[in-house]
Amino acid sequence: MITESLALGKRSLTKWTRNPFAVIVTSLQALFWLALFGNSFNPANAFPSTAAGSLGPLQQAFGGASTYITFLTPGVISIVALTGMSFMGVDLVFDRINGYLDVLRAFPIPRTSIYFGGVIQNVAKGMVAAPITFLIALLVPNGLKLAQGFGALNLLGIFATIALLTTVFSTFFTGIAISVKSTDSFFAAVNFLTFPIMFTSTAFFPLSFFPAWLKPVAQANPISLASDAMRLLVVNGTFSPAEVSAFIEDWVGLLIFGLAFALLGIAMARNALRAR
Amino acid sequence: MSKIIDAKGLTKIFQSSAKVVDGVSFAVEEGEIFSLLGPNGAGKTTTIRMLTTLTSITGGEASIGGRDVTKEPGVVRELIGVVPQEITLDNELRGTENLLLAAKLHHVPTSLAHKRAGELLRLAELGESGNNRVSTYSGGMKRRLQLVTALVHNPKVLFLDEPTVGLDVQTRTRIWDYIRQLNREQGLTILMTTHYLEEADQLSDIVAIMDHGTIKVSGSPTDLKESLHGDVLVLSVNDGGEDLTSFLKSVPNVTEVTRTEDSYRLKLPKVESALPAIIANIASRNLQITGTSFSKPTLDQVFLEVTGRSMRDAQDGGGNGRTDSYATARRSETK
């Protein structure tokens, strides 16, 4: 199954790299989030007396991040993963509409390899956007301020986390993409799901900003888990045992989501691709 | 020769729909070209989709190369190549890349896959275009590439669903040549659907005429046409009032003679075998033949005989509002 999944993943990636427009647009999405949202909605704007971009008295509430964009960057990386993974599945919808999916069903391959081919190519695409987002965050005015002692391990941890989050969303949205019959249904489902996921997360603001009734949802949201894990790596050069424990908890949460969505996606794919 | 496709009582009922295929039975011998001929809505595409494991079978059974389609779908998929009615190539990939992907998914070793891709591109006269993206190909080139893509793993049976639909006459003729070549040179068994009478007539060893989900009649195109008892010969004779009806009826194998004002209309199995004797006899009577014409029976006439309507009428709206295109068959499955 791995060979077939990789072959199908490679097919989509080959096409993707031949269309640089899609690569550029996906990657630059982060620029708008960081430069526009990061400055317009910057809570530091409420404290004009503080140094440019500094969160001032809010620094503690924002997990110790010295600037809002430092807090926001892990959130934006996660949001780009969410929006990227949700819409990239459209390839499979078009494959169904133009009959290609049907042709694949006539090959002697496990039907789940069609699903995993979609997951793999989406994750690979998503992983291109992550370092670009990180670079943009460093370059925008009042941008990302890395902690003293930030090193290769922190960077590796950030990309490992984003790979895991991308996989979580890819397993979920690829399952939807393989199940729907039309682009209308697909975009309706994606729009319906992405906004609640985005706005019930700690991508933009810390957990303490949420009303009590929404806190459990925000805490368990995969974007929150990934954002918080990455924030620990960005804001801290070194870690206390409590911070290591928090990081592991976030990862365990993401792994559970990934496994659950993969199982759900496999079931959806099998149902969608079986002979009727 | 042995049976490579064996269908017994194949039946398909889609949800809240009538029987689309109703107890269809047929066998295809190894190396044969077998056509399912019929108008839209006849059940041809659904039959082919059941045999290729894409649509479940409601009733009956089918095997390919002795392997049960329902019980061993994975093995069956190894044995077959499928060319759907629509172009389903990846337009953004190159011709070679489409072939190599198909080879990979059929578990053809990489080195062999490259060799095979080169051979198939040459076979389809696409050797020069293999490195171009499929989006730059003409309709005929795409159709040829799609055809050879299904052969990358050397299948035993090739399924072609309306292989030339929508193509111009010249391209259609070329595709026919490829189909004949594949059958002749590679001994490939081919099962195809078509609603083109000429296509079924020109290519097939055996034609099964389908209508309303059932096979009405099957046989070689020649046998089917001869079953109508023959050619029609029209003789215009300056007979000077002499009635030649009795003589013409006495000619061996002539089954029917009708005299009109200035000509005789004869029905007989083969005009070629009887014509010299007829001409000689009339000449011996010092009568002058002023004109002859003859027509061979067509598959359309066979269709008319077994269904009570011509294929053209059936195409124009006799399909009870149903259509049997590939896309429609797929849509039916998702209801």
GROMACS .gro file of N, CA and C in nm, chain A residues 3-5 7-8 10-11 14-15 18-19 95-100 102-111 113 181 274-276, chain B residues 12 14 49 53-56 74 77-78 82 84 86-90 92-94 97 101-102 104-107 133 326 330 333-334:
model
  192
    3THR      N    1   0.379   0.185  -0.149
    3THR     CA    2   0.426   0.219  -0.284
    3THR      C    3   0.317   0.292  -0.362
    4GLU      N    4   0.196   0.237  -0.357
    4GLU     CA    5   0.086   0.297  -0.434
    4GLU      C    6   0.052   0.436  -0.379
    5SER      N    7   0.050   0.449  -0.246
    5SER     CA    8   0.018   0.579  -0.185
    5SER      C    9   0.123   0.682  -0.226
    7ALA      N   10   0.314   0.675  -0.491
    7ALA     CA   11   0.302   0.703  -0.636
    7ALA      C   12   0.190   0.803  -0.661
    8LEU      N   13   0.079   0.785  -0.591
    8LEU     CA   14  -0.034   0.877  -0.610
    8LEU      C   15  -0.004   1.014  -0.550
   10LYS      N   16   0.294   1.144  -0.529
   10LYS     CA   17   0.391   1.206  -0.620
   10LYS      C   18   0.321   1.268  -0.741
   11ARG      N   19   0.217   1.201  -0.786
   11ARG     CA   20   0.142   1.254  -0.902
   11ARG      C   21   0.091   1.396  -0.873
   14THR      N   22   0.382   1.653  -0.831
   14THR     CA   23   0.442   1.691  -0.959
   14THR      C   24   0.360   1.802  -1.023
   15LYS      N   25   0.229   1.784  -1.021
   15LYS     CA   26   0.142   1.887  -1.082
   15LYS      C   27   0.151   2.018  -1.004
   18ARG      N   28   0.443   2.223  -1.080
   18ARG     CA   29   0.440   2.281  -1.214
   18ARG      C   30   0.347   2.401  -1.221
   19ASN      N   31   0.283   2.429  -1.111
   19ASN     CA   32   0.194   2.545  -1.108
   19ASN      C   33   0.242   2.637  -0.996
   95ASP      N   34  -1.092   1.467  -0.924
   95ASP     CA   35  -1.064   1.332  -0.973
   95ASP      C   36  -1.192   1.249  -0.982
   96ARG      N   37  -1.279   1.269  -0.885
   96ARG     CA   38  -1.406   1.196  -0.887
   96ARG      C   39  -1.493   1.245  -1.003
   97ILE      N   40  -1.501   1.378  -1.018
   97ILE     CA   41  -1.589   1.435  -1.120
   97ILE      C   42  -1.543   1.396  -1.260
   98ASN      N   43  -1.411   1.401  -1.285
   98ASN     CA   44  -1.366   1.371  -1.422
   98ASN      C   45  -1.340   1.223  -1.447
   99GLY      N   46  -1.375   1.140  -1.351
   99GLY     CA   47  -1.368   0.995  -1.375
   99GLY      C   48  -1.235   0.931  -1.339
  100TYR      N   49  -1.136   1.012  -1.300
  100TYR     CA   50  -1.004   0.955  -1.270
  100TYR      C   51  -1.009   0.862  -1.149
  102ASP      N   52  -1.249   0.682  -1.061
  102ASP     CA   53  -1.310   0.557  -1.105
  102ASP      C   54  -1.206   0.468  -1.173
  103VAL      N   55  -1.119   0.531  -1.250
  103VAL     CA   56  -1.012   0.456  -1.315
  103VAL      C   57  -0.920   0.396  -1.209
  104LEU      N   58  -0.890   0.473  -1.106
  104LEU     CA   59  -0.804   0.422  -0.999
  104LEU      C   60  -0.867   0.301  -0.932
  105ARG      N   61  -0.999   0.301  -0.924
  105ARG     CA   62  -1.068   0.189  -0.861
  105ARG      C   63  -1.054   0.060  -0.940
  106ALA      N   64  -1.019   0.073  -1.068
  106ALA     CA   65  -1.002  -0.046  -1.151
  106ALA      C   66  -0.859  -0.100  -1.144
  107PHE      N   67  -0.770  -0.030  -1.071
  107PHE     CA   68  -0.633  -0.078  -1.055
  107PHE      C   69  -0.628  -0.178  -0.939
  108PRO      N   70  -0.533  -0.271  -0.945
  108PRO     CA   71  -0.522  -0.369  -0.835
  108PRO      C   72  -0.449  -0.310  -0.715
  109ILE      N   73  -0.505  -0.206  -0.658
  109ILE     CA   74  -0.442  -0.139  -0.543
  109ILE      C   75  -0.542  -0.133  -0.429
  110PRO      N   76  -0.491  -0.130  -0.304
  110PRO     CA   77  -0.586  -0.113  -0.194
  110PRO      C   78  -0.656   0.022  -0.209
  111ARG      N   79  -0.786   0.021  -0.187
  111ARG     CA   80  -0.862   0.147  -0.203
  111ARG      C   81  -0.811   0.255  -0.105
  113SER      N   82  -0.516   0.319  -0.039
  113SER     CA   83  -0.395   0.387  -0.088
  113SER      C   84  -0.433   0.516  -0.163
  181LYS      N   85  -1.949   1.436  -0.344
  181LYS     CA   86  -1.971   1.407  -0.486
  181LYS      C   87  -1.953   1.529  -0.575
  274ARG      N   88  -1.620   0.190  -0.251
  274ARG     CA   89  -1.663   0.053  -0.274
  274ARG      C   90  -1.757   0.046  -0.394
  275ALA      N   91  -1.764  -0.073  -0.454
  275ALA     CA   92  -1.855  -0.092  -0.567
  275ALA      C   93  -1.997  -0.091  -0.516
  276ARG      N   94  -2.083  -0.019  -0.586
  276ARG     CA   95  -2.224  -0.013  -0.543
  276ARG      C   96  -2.313  -0.076  -0.648
  288LYS      N   97  -2.845  -0.610  -1.271
  288LYS     CA   98  -2.814  -0.493  -1.189
  288LYS      C   99  -2.940  -0.412  -1.165
  290PHE      N  100  -3.026  -0.068  -0.961
  290PHE     CA  101  -2.983   0.042  -0.877
  290PHE      C  102  -3.097   0.079  -0.783
  325ARG      N  103  -1.915  -0.239  -1.639
  325ARG     CA  104  -1.871  -0.195  -1.506
  325ARG      C  105  -1.883  -0.309  -1.403
  329THR      N  106  -1.539  -0.485  -1.200
  329THR     CA  107  -1.544  -0.473  -1.053
  329THR      C  108  -1.583  -0.333  -1.004
  330LEU      N  109  -1.625  -0.246  -1.094
  330LEU     CA  110  -1.656  -0.110  -1.052
  330LEU      C  111  -1.798  -0.096  -0.999
  331THR      N  112  -1.885  -0.184  -1.043
  331THR     CA  113  -2.024  -0.180  -0.997
  331THR      C  114  -2.057  -0.318  -0.941
  332SER      N  115  -2.127  -0.318  -0.827
  332SER     CA  116  -2.159  -0.448  -0.766
  332SER      C  117  -2.265  -0.520  -0.850
  350GLY      N  118  -0.961  -0.827  -0.666
  350GLY     CA  119  -0.821  -0.785  -0.677
  350GLY      C  120  -0.750  -0.861  -0.788
  353ARG      N  121  -0.870  -0.750  -1.130
  353ARG     CA  122  -0.813  -0.621  -1.173
  353ARG      C  123  -0.672  -0.637  -1.228
  354GLU      N  124  -0.600  -0.741  -1.183
  354GLU     CA  125  -0.466  -0.767  -1.239
  354GLU      C  126  -0.477  -0.815  -1.383
  358VAL      N  127  -0.880  -0.134  -1.846
  358VAL     CA  128  -1.010  -0.069  -1.862
  358VAL      C  129  -0.991   0.068  -1.928
  360PRO      N  130  -1.224   0.374  -2.009
  360PRO     CA  131  -1.359   0.429  -2.001
  360PRO      C  132  -1.392   0.518  -2.120
  362GLU      N  133  -1.494   0.829  -2.113
  362GLU     CA  134  -1.441   0.964  -2.102
  362GLU      C  135  -1.289   0.959  -2.099
  363ILE      N  136  -1.227   1.069  -2.139
  363ILE     CA  137  -1.082   1.079  -2.127
  363ILE      C  138  -1.049   1.100  -1.979
  364THR      N  139  -0.977   1.007  -1.922
  364THR     CA  140  -0.947   1.016  -1.779
  364THR      C  141  -0.797   1.021  -1.754
  365LEU      N  142  -0.724   1.073  -1.850
  365LEU     CA  143  -0.580   1.091  -1.831
  365LEU      C  144  -0.558   1.211  -1.740
  366ASP      N  145  -0.438   1.220  -1.685
  366ASP     CA  146  -0.406   1.340  -1.608
  366ASP      C  147  -0.345   1.442  -1.702
  368GLU      N  148  -0.226   1.733  -1.663
  368GLU     CA  149  -0.110   1.811  -1.621
  368GLU      C  150   0.018   1.727  -1.618
  369LEU      N  151   0.004   1.597  -1.636
  369LEU     CA  152   0.123   1.512  -1.644
  369LEU      C  153   0.160   1.490  -1.790
  370ARG      N  154   0.284   1.451  -1.812
  370ARG     CA  155   0.328   1.420  -1.949
  370ARG      C  156   0.273   1.282  -1.988
  373GLU      N  157   0.458   1.013  -1.819
  373GLU     CA  158   0.429   1.007  -1.675
  373GLU      C  159   0.295   0.936  -1.648
  377LEU      N  160   0.286   0.602  -1.421
  377LEU     CA  161   0.201   0.595  -1.302
  377LEU      C  162   0.112   0.471  -1.309
  378ALA      N  163   0.053   0.450  -1.427
  378ALA     CA  164  -0.032   0.330  -1.443
  378ALA      C  165   0.051   0.204  -1.420
  380LYS      N  166   0.319   0.172  -1.233
  380LYS     CA  167   0.349   0.162  -1.090
  380LYS      C  168   0.228   0.103  -1.015
  381LEU      N  169   0.109   0.152  -1.050
  381LEU     CA  170  -0.011   0.105  -0.981
  381LEU      C  171  -0.046  -0.039  -1.019
  382HIS      N  172   0.013  -0.087  -1.128
  382HIS     CA  173  -0.004  -0.227  -1.166
  382HIS      C  174   0.116  -0.311  -1.123
  383HIS      N  175   0.205  -0.250  -1.043
  383HIS     CA  176   0.319  -0.322  -0.986
  383HIS      C  177   0.415  -0.373  -1.092
  409ARG      N  178   0.309   1.758  -2.207
  409ARG     CA  179   0.194   1.742  -2.117
  409ARG      C  180   0.072   1.701  -2.199
  602TYR      N  181  -2.103   0.652  -1.953
  602TYR     CA  182  -2.016   0.617  -1.841
  602TYR      C  183  -2.047   0.703  -1.719
  606ARG      N  184  -2.198   0.596  -1.352
  606ARG     CA  185  -2.130   0.626  -1.226
  606ARG      C  186  -2.223   0.700  -1.132
  609GLU      N  187  -2.469   0.496  -0.940
  609GLU     CA  188  -2.415   0.423  -0.826
  609GLU      C  189  -2.412   0.508  -0.700
  610THR      N  190  -2.411   0.638  -0.716
  610THR     CA  191  -2.395   0.723  -0.598
  610THR      C  192  -2.529   0.767  -0.542
   0.00000   0.00000   0.00000
